[in-house]
Coordinates of C-alpha atoms in Angstrom, one line a residue:
X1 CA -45.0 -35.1 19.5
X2 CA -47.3 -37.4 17.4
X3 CA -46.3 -38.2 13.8
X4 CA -48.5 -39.0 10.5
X5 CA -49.5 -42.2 11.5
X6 CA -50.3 -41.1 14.8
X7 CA -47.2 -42.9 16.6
X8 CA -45.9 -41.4 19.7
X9 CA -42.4 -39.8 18.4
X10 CA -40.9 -39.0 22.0
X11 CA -42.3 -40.6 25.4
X12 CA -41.0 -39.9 28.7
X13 CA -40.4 -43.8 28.9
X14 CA -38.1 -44.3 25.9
X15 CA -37.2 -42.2 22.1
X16 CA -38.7 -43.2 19.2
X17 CA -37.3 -41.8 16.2
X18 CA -39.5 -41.2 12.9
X19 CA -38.5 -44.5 10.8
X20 CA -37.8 -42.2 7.3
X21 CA -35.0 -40.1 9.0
X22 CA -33.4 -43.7 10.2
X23 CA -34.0 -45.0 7.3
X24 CA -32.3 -41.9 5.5
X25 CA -29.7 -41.1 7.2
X26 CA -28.5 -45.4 7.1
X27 CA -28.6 -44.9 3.3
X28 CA -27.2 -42.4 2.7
X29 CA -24.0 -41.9 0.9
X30 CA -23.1 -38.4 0.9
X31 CA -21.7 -36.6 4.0
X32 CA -22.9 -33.2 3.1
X33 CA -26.6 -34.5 2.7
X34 CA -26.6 -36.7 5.6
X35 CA -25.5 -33.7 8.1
X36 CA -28.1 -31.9 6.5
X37 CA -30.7 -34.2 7.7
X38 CA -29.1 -34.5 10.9
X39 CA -29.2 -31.2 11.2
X40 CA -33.0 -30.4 10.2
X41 CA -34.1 -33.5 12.4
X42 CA -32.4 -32.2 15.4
X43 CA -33.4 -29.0 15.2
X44 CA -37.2 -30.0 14.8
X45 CA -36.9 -32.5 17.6
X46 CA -34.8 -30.4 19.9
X47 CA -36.9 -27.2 19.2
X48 CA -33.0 -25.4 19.1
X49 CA -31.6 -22.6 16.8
X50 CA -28.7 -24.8 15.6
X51 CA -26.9 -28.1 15.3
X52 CA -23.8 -28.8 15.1
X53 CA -21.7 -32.3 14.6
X54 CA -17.8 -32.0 15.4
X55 CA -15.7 -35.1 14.5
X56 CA -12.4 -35.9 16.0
X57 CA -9.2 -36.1 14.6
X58 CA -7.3 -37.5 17.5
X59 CA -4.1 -37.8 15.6
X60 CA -4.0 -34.1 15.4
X61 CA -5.7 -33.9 18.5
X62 CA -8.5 -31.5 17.0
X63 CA -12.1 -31.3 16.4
X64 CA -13.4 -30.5 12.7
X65 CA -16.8 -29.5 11.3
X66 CA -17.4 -31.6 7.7
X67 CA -19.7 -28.8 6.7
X68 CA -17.7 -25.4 5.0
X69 CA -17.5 -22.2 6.8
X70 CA -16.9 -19.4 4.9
X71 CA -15.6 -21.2 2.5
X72 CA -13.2 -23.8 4.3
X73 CA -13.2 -26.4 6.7
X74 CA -13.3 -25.3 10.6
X75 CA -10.5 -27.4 13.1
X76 CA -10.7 -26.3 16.3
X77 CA -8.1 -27.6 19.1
X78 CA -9.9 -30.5 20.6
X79 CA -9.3 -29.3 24.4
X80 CA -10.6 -26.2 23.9
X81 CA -14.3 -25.4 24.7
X82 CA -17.5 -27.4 26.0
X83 CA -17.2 -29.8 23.0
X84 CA -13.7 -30.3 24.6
X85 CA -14.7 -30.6 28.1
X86 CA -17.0 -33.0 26.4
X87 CA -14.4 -35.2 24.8
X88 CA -12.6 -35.2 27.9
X89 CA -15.6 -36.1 30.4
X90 CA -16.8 -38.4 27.9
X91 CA -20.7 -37.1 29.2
X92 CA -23.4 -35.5 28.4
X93 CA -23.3 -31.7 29.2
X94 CA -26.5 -29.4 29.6
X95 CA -25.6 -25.8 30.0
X96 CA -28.1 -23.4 30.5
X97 CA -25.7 -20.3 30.6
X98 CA -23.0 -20.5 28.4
X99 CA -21.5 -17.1 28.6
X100 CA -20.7 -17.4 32.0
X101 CA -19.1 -20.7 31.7
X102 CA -15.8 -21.0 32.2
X103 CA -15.2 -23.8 29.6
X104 CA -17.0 -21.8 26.8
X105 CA -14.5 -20.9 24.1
X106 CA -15.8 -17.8 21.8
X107 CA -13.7 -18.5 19.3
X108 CA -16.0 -21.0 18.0
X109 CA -18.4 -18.8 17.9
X110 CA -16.8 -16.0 16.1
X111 CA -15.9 -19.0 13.5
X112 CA -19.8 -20.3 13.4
X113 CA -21.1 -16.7 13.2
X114 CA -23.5 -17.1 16.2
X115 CA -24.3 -15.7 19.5
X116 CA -24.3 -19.3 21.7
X117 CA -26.8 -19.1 24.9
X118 CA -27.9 -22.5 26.3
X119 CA -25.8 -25.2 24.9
X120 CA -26.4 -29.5 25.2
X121 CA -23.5 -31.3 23.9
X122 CA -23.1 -35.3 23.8
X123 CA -19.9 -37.3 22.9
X124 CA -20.4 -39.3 19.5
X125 CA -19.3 -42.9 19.9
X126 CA -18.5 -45.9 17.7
X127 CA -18.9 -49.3 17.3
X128 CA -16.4 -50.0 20.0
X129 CA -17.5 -47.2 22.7
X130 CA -14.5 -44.7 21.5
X131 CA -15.2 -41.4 21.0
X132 CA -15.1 -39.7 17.5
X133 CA -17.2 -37.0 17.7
X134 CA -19.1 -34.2 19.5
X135 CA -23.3 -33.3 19.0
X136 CA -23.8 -29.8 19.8
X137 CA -27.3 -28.7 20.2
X138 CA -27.3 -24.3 20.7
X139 CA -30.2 -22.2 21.9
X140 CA -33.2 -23.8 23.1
X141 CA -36.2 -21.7 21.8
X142 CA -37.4 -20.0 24.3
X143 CA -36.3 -22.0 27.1
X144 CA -33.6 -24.6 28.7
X145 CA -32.6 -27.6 27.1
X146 CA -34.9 -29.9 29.5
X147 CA -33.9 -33.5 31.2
X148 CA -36.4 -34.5 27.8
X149 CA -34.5 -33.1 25.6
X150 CA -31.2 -35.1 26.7
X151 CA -32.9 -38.1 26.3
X152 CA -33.9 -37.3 22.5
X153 CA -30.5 -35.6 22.3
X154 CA -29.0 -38.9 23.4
X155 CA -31.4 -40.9 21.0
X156 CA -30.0 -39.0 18.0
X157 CA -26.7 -39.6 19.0
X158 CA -27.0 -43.0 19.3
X159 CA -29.1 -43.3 15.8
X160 CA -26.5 -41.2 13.8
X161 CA -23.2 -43.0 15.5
X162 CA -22.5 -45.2 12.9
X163 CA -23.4 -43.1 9.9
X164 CA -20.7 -40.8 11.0
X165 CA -18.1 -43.7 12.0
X166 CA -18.5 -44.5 8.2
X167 CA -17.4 -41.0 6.8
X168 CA -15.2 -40.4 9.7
X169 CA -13.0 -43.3 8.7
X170 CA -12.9 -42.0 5.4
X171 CA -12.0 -38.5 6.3
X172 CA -9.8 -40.3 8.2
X173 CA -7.7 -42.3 5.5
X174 CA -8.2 -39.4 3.3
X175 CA -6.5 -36.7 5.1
X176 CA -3.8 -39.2 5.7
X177 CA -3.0 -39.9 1.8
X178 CA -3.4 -35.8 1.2
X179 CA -0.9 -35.6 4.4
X180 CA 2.0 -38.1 3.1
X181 CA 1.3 -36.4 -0.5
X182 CA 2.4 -33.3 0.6
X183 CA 5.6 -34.8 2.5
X184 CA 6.9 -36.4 0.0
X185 CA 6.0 -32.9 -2.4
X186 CA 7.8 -30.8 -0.1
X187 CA 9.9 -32.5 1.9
X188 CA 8.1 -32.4 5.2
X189 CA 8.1 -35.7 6.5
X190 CA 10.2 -34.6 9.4
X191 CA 8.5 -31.4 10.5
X192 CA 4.9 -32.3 10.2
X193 CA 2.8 -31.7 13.7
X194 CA 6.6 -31.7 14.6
X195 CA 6.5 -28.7 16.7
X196 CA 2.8 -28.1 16.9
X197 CA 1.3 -27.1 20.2
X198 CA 0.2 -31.0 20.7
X199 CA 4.2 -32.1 21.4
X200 CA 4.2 -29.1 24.6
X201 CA 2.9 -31.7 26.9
X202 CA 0.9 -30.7 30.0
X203 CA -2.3 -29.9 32.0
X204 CA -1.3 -28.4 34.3
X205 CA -2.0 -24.6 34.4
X206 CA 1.1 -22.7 33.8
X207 CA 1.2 -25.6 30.5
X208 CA -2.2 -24.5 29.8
X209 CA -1.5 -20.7 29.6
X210 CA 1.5 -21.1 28.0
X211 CA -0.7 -23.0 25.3
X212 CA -3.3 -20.4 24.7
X213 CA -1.2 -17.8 24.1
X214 CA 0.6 -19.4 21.4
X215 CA -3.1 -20.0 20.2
X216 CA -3.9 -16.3 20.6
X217 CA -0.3 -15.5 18.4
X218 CA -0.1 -17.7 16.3
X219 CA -1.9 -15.9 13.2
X220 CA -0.1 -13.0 13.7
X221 CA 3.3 -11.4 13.3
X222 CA 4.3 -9.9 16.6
X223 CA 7.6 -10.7 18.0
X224 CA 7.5 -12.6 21.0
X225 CA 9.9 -12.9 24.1
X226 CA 10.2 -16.5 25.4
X227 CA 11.9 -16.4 29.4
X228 CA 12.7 -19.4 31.2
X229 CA 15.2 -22.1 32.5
X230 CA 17.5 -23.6 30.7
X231 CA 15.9 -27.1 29.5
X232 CA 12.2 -25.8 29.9
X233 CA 11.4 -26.3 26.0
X234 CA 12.0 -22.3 25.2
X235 CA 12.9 -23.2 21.6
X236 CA 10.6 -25.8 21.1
X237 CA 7.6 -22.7 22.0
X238 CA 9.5 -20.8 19.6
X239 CA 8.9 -23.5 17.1
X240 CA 5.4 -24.4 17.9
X241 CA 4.7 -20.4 17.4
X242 CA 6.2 -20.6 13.6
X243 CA 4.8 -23.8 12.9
X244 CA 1.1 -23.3 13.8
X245 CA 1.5 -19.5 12.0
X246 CA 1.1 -18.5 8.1
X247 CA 4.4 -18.4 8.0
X248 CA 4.7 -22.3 8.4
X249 CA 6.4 -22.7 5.0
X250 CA 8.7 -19.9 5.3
X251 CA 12.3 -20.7 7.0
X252 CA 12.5 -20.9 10.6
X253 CA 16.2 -20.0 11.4
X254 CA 17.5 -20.0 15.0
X255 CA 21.2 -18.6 16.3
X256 CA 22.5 -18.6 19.1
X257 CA 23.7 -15.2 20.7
X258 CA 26.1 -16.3 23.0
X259 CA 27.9 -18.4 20.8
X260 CA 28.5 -15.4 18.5
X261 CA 32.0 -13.9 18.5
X262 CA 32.5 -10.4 19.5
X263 CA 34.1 -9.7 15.9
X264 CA 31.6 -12.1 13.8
X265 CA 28.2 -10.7 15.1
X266 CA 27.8 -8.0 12.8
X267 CA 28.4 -10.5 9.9
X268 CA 26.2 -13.5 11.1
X269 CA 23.5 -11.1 11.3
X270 CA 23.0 -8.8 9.0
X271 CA 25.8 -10.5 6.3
X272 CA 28.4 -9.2 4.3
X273 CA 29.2 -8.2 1.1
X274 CA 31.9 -9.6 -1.6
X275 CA 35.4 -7.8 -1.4
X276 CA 34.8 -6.2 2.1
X277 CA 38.7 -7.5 3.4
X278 CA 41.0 -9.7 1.8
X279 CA 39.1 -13.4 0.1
X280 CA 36.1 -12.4 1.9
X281 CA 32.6 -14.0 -0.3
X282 CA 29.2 -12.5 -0.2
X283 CA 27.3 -14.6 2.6
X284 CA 23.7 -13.8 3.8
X285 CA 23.4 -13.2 7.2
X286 CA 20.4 -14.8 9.6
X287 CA 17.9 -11.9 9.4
X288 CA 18.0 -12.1 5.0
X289 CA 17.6 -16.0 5.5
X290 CA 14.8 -15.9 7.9
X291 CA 13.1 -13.3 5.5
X292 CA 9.6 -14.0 4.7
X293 CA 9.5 -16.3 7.9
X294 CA 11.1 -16.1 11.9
X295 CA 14.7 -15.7 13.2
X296 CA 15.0 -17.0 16.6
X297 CA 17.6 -15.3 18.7
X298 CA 18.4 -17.2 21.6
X299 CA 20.2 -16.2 24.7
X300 CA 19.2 -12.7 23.8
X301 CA 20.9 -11.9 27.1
X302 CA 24.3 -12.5 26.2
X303 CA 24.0 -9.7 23.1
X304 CA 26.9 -7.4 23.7
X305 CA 25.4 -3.7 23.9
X306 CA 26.7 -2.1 20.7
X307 CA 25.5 -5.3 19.1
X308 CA 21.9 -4.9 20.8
X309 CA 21.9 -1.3 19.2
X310 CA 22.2 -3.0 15.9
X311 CA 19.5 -5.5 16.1
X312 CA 17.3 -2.6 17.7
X313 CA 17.6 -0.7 14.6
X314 CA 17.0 -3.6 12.5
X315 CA 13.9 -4.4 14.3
X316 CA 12.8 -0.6 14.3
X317 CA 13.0 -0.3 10.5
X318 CA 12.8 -3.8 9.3
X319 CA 15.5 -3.4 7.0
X320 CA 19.2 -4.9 7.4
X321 CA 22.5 -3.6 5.7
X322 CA 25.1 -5.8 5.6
X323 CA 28.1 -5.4 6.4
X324 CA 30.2 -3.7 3.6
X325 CA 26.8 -2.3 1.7
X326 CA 25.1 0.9 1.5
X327 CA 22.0 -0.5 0.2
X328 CA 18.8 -1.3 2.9
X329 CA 17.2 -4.9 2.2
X330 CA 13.6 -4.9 3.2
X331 CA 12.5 -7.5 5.7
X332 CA 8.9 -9.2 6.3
X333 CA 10.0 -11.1 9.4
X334 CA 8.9 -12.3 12.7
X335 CA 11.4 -12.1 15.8
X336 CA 11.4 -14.6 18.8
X337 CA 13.3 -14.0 21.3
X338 CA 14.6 -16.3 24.5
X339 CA 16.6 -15.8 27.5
X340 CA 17.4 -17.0 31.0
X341 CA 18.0 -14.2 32.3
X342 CA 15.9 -11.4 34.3
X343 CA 16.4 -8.7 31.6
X344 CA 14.8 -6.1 33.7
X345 CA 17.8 -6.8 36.1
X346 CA 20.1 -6.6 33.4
X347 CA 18.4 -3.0 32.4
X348 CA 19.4 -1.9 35.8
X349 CA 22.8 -3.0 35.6
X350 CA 23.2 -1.5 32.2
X351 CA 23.8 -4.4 30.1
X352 CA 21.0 -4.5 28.4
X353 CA 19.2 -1.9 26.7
X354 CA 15.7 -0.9 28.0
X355 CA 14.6 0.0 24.8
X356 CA 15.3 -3.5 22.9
X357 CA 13.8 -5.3 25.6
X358 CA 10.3 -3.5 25.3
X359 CA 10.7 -4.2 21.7
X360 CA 11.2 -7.7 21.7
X361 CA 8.0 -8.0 24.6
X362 CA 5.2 -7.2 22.4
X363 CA 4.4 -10.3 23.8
X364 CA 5.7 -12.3 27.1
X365 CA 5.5 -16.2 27.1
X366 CA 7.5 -18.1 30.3
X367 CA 8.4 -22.0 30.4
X368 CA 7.7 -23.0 33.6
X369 CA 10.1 -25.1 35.7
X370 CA 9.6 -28.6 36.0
X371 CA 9.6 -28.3 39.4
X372 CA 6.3 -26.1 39.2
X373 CA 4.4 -28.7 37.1
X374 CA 5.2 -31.6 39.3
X375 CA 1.2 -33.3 38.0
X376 CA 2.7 -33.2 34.0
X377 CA 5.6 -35.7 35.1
X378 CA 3.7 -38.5 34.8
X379 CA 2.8 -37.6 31.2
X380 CA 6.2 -36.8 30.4
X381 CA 7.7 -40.3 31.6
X382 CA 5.4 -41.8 29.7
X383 CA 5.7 -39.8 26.7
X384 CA 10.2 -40.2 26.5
X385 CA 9.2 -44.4 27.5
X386 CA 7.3 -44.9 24.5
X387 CA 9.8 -42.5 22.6
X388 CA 13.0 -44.3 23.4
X389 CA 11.3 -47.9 23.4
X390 CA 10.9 -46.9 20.2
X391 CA 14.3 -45.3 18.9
X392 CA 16.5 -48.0 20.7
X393 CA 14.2 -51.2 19.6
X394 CA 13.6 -52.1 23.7
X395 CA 10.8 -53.8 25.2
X396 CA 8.2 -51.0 26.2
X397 CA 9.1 -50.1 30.3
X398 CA 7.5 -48.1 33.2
X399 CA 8.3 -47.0 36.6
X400 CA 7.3 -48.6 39.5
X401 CA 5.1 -46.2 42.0
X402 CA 7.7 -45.6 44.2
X403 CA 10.3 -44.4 41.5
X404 CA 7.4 -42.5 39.8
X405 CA 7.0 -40.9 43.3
X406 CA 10.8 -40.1 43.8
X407 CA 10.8 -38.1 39.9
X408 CA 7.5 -36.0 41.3
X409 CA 9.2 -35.1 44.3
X410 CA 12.8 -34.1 42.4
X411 CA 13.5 -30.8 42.0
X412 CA 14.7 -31.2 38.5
X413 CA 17.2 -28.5 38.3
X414 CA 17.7 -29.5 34.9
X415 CA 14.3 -29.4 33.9
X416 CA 13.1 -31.7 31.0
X417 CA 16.2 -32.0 29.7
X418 CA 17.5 -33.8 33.0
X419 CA 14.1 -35.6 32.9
X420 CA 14.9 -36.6 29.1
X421 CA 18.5 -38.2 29.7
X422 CA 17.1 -40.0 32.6
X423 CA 15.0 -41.8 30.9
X424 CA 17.3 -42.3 28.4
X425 CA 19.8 -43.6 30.4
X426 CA 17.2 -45.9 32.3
X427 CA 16.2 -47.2 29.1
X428 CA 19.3 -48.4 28.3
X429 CA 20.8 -50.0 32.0
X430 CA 17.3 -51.5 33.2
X431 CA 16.8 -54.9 32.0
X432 CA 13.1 -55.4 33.0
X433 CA 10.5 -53.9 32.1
X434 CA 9.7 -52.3 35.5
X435 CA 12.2 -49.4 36.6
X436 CA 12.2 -49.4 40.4
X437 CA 13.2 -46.6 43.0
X438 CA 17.1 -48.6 43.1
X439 CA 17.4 -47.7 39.5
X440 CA 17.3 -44.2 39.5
X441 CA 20.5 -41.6 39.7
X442 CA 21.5 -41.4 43.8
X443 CA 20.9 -37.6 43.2
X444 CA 16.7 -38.5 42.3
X445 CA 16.7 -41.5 44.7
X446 CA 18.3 -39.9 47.5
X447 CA 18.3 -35.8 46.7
X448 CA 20.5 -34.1 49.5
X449 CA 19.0 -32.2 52.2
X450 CA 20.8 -29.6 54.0
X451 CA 20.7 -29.5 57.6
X452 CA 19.8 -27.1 60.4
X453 CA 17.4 -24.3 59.6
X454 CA 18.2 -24.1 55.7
X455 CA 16.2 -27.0 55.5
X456 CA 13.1 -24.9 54.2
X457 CA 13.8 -21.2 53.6
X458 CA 10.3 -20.4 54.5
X459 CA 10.6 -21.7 58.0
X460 CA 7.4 -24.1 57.4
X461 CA 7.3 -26.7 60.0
X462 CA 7.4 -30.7 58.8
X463 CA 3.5 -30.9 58.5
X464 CA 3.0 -27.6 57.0
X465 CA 5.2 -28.4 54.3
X466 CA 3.6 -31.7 53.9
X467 CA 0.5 -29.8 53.4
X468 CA 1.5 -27.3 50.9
X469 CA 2.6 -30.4 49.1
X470 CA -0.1 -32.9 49.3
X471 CA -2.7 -29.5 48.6
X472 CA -0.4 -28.3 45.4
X473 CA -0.6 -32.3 43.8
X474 CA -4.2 -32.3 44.5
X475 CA -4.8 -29.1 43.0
X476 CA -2.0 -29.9 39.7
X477 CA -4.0 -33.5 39.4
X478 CA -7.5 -32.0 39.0
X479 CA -6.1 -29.8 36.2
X480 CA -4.3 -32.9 34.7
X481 CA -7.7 -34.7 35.2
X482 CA -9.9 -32.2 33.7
X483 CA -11.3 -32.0 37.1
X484 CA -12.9 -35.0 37.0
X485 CA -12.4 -36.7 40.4
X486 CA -12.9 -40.1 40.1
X487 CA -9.5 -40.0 37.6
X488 CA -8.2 -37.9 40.0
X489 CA -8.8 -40.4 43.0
X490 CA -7.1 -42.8 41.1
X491 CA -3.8 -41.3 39.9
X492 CA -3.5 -39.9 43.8
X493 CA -4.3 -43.8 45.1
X494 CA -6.9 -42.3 46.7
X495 CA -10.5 -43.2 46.9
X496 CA -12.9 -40.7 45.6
X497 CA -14.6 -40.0 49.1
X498 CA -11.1 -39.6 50.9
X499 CA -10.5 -36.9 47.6
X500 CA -13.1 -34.7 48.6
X501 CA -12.3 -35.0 52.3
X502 CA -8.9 -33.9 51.6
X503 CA -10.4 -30.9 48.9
X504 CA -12.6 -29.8 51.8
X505 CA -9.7 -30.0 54.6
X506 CA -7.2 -28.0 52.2
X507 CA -10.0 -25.3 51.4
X508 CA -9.5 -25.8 47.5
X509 CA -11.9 -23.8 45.5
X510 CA -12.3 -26.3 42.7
X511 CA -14.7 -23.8 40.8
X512 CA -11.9 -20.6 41.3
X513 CA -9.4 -23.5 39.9
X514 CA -11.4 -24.1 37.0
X515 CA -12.0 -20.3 35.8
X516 CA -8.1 -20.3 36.2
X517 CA -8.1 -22.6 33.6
X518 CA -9.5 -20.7 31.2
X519 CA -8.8 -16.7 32.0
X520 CA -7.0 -14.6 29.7
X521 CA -3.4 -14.8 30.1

């Protein structure tokens, strides 16, 4: 492609750019007007139906295009998607058919109004070689995006870089000041990105479902049943749900079920009027305060029947009566629900009501057990290290790879919770800053085996075991790694050729893993 003068544009060799448009885009001082002539650049040079330049708010762990979409700015969660898959590879990626791609995330789409085919996307980087942003180049005309056009993709990439650092930076700052501004306006400092989806750490799968159907709920109102261990976080999806909903500002108000009194439930509820018996005030109950927002009933399990009739019809007509009043109170209000217990044996034994429970599961979301994401314990450790170092004013420490080995092999019947005080308490006896294997609690150092032929209830031999093990970390690390295998290598302390050996001798369909990743829950 020859310009005015005649001078080659694009060679096979190396990218020359026309001089006006570097000239422009270095001068410029408006972000609108500079993406605009990113935009009509790219799409001359690339020959593609449309451009698109994501920047990265890593804070808030999201991706965000500068330019208005119907009429306000579009955040999208930074590991969704090819742009995503991009931020996390930190490489160039050429996809020729993008609705079969298990990465490819229509929600952007739907967002950009578009219909994506063949897609190129590069990672933006700064001064410094950090990421802070994503090129997306959509639809080749008429054909593939071509090994040519990643080289001119890569050129613009590297022309616009540190245009965009410049108005990144100042997004940056900005958001910040409009962010404490609205702390100190409403009193949010403490519940900010508090509860958001970001603080349920985890790549492993079950963590990864869990996370996109929160995304999938979160703009509506359905109720939502939450199952799982005690310890495995139930509330804290419960809060991640209200927080990342419309009804963000609205009270959140949680309550216990089996802490209620036989005699008080009625009351704590639905509330009770002034004079009912003897000295007895007006109080609101928790479905009136929770109006407008979400009442969280935990340990939904432990609801006596005839109270589980009540809260049935409340649900049923979204209106509560308290106790002592004649008169209906409308509710707009969204119910979460937890439990650990199998309701559907609890229907069978009659002590809970079938008709409650398919209430309450308009939608199903289950914490895993620690135990079943042994690859996110790493990033947990981590995660309660720097969180204690910080709260108890101690030297930043880290486990050794033996101890990190012992807490991946634990059966943490406790869940994150157990993991939490351990740290906690390891914070507080270690001295160093190393925590070694001695440190740990005997019952994490040393778990106890029983003998005979309880040892493993599914009668696997030693090496079969070891096996199902060594295949199930390979398979949890890959997810953790975003399937990238040299990382992967490297958190197993293997090298990358004795990874693919052990892929090949376990049988693991890497591809069938990744589609996993990304399939409707």
């Amino acid at each position: 492609m020859a310009s005015r003068s005649g001078k080659q544009e694009i060679s096979h060799k190396s990218i020359d750019l026309p001089e006006t448009f570097l000239l422009h885009i270095n001068q410029e001082q408006e972000l609108r007007t500079l993406l605009q002539l990113i935009e009509k650049e790219s799409r001359r040079l690339l020959q593609a139906e449309g451009i698109s330049v994501f920047l990265l708010d890593r804070k808030e762990c999201e991706l965000w295009f500068p330019l208005p979409v119907n009429g306000r700015l579009l955040r999208l969660d930074a590991r969704l998607g090819i742009a995503g898959a991009c931020i996390a590879s930190g490489e160039l990626i050429n996809v020729k058919d993008v609705q079969s791609d298990s990465r490819f995330f229509s929600g952007i789409d739907a967002q950009m109004n578009q219909q994506t085919q063949t897609l190129l996307a590069l990672p933006v980087r700064d001064r410094t070689g950090d990421i802070i942003g994503v090129f997306e180049s959509v639809n080749k005309k008429g054909r593939d995006f071509t090994a040519q056009d990643e080289r001119v993709a890569q050129a613009l990439v590297d022309s616009i870089a540190i245009p965009l650092q410049k108005f990144h930076v100042m997004e940056q700052l900005r958001r910040e000041r409009e962010r404490l501004q609205q702390e100190n306006a409403h009193l949010w400092k403490e519940v900010e990105g508090q509860y958001s989806t970001k603080k349920l750490m985890g790549n492993s799968l079950p963590m990864q479902r869990l996370i996109r159907v929160i995304d999938q709920v979160r703009d509506s109102s359905v109720d939502v049943l939450i199952t799982g261990e005690n310890g495995t976080g139930k509330e804290l999806v419960a809060k991640a749900i209200h927080y990342s909903s419309p009804r963000v500002r609205q009270p959140f108000v949680a309550i216990n079920c089996a802490a209620l009194p036989e005699t008080l439930i009625e009351s704590e509820l639905f509330g009770i009027s002034k004079g009912t018996a003897t000295d007895v005030e007006a109080r609101i109950g928790k479905f009136e305060q929770a109006n407008k927002g979400t009442l969280f009933l935990d340990e939904i399990g432990d609801l006596g029947v005839s109270a589980q009739a009540k809260v049935l019809r409340v649900l049923q007509e979204r209106a509560v009566e308290p106790v002592g009043k004649r008169e209906s109170i409308p509710l707009d209000i969204r119910i979460i629900a937890a439990t650990n217990k199998n309701l559907e044996a609890a229907i069978k034994a009659g002590t809970f009501r079938d008709d409650l429970y398919y209430r309450l599961k308009v939608v199903h979301v289950h914490t895993p057990a620690l135990r079943e994401i042994p690859a996110d314990i790493p990033l947990l450790v981590n995660y309660f290290l720097d969180l204690y170092s910080s709260q108890m004013d101690r030297p930043r420490k880290k486990l050794s790879a033996k101890a990190m080995q012992r807490f991946m092999e634990y059966s943490w019947p406790g869940n994150i919770r157990q993991l939490e005080n351990e740290i906690k308490r390891l914070m507080v006896m270690v001295r160093g800053t190393t925590i070694h294997e001695d440190a740990l609690e005997e019952g994490i150092r040393c778990p106890v085996q029983t003998t005979g032929d309880t040892i493993d209830p599914k009668g696997r031999s030693l090496h079969q075991a070891v096996d199902e093990l060594e295949q199930r970390m390979i398979k949890e690390t890959l997810l953790a790694c975003r399937f990238n295998q040299v990382q992967t290598a490297k958190r197993l302390g293997l090298s990358r050729q004795g990874l693919i050996k052990k892929i090949k001798r376990h049988n693991i369909q890497v591809n069938h893993l990744r589609d996993e990743v990304y399939e409707s829950p």
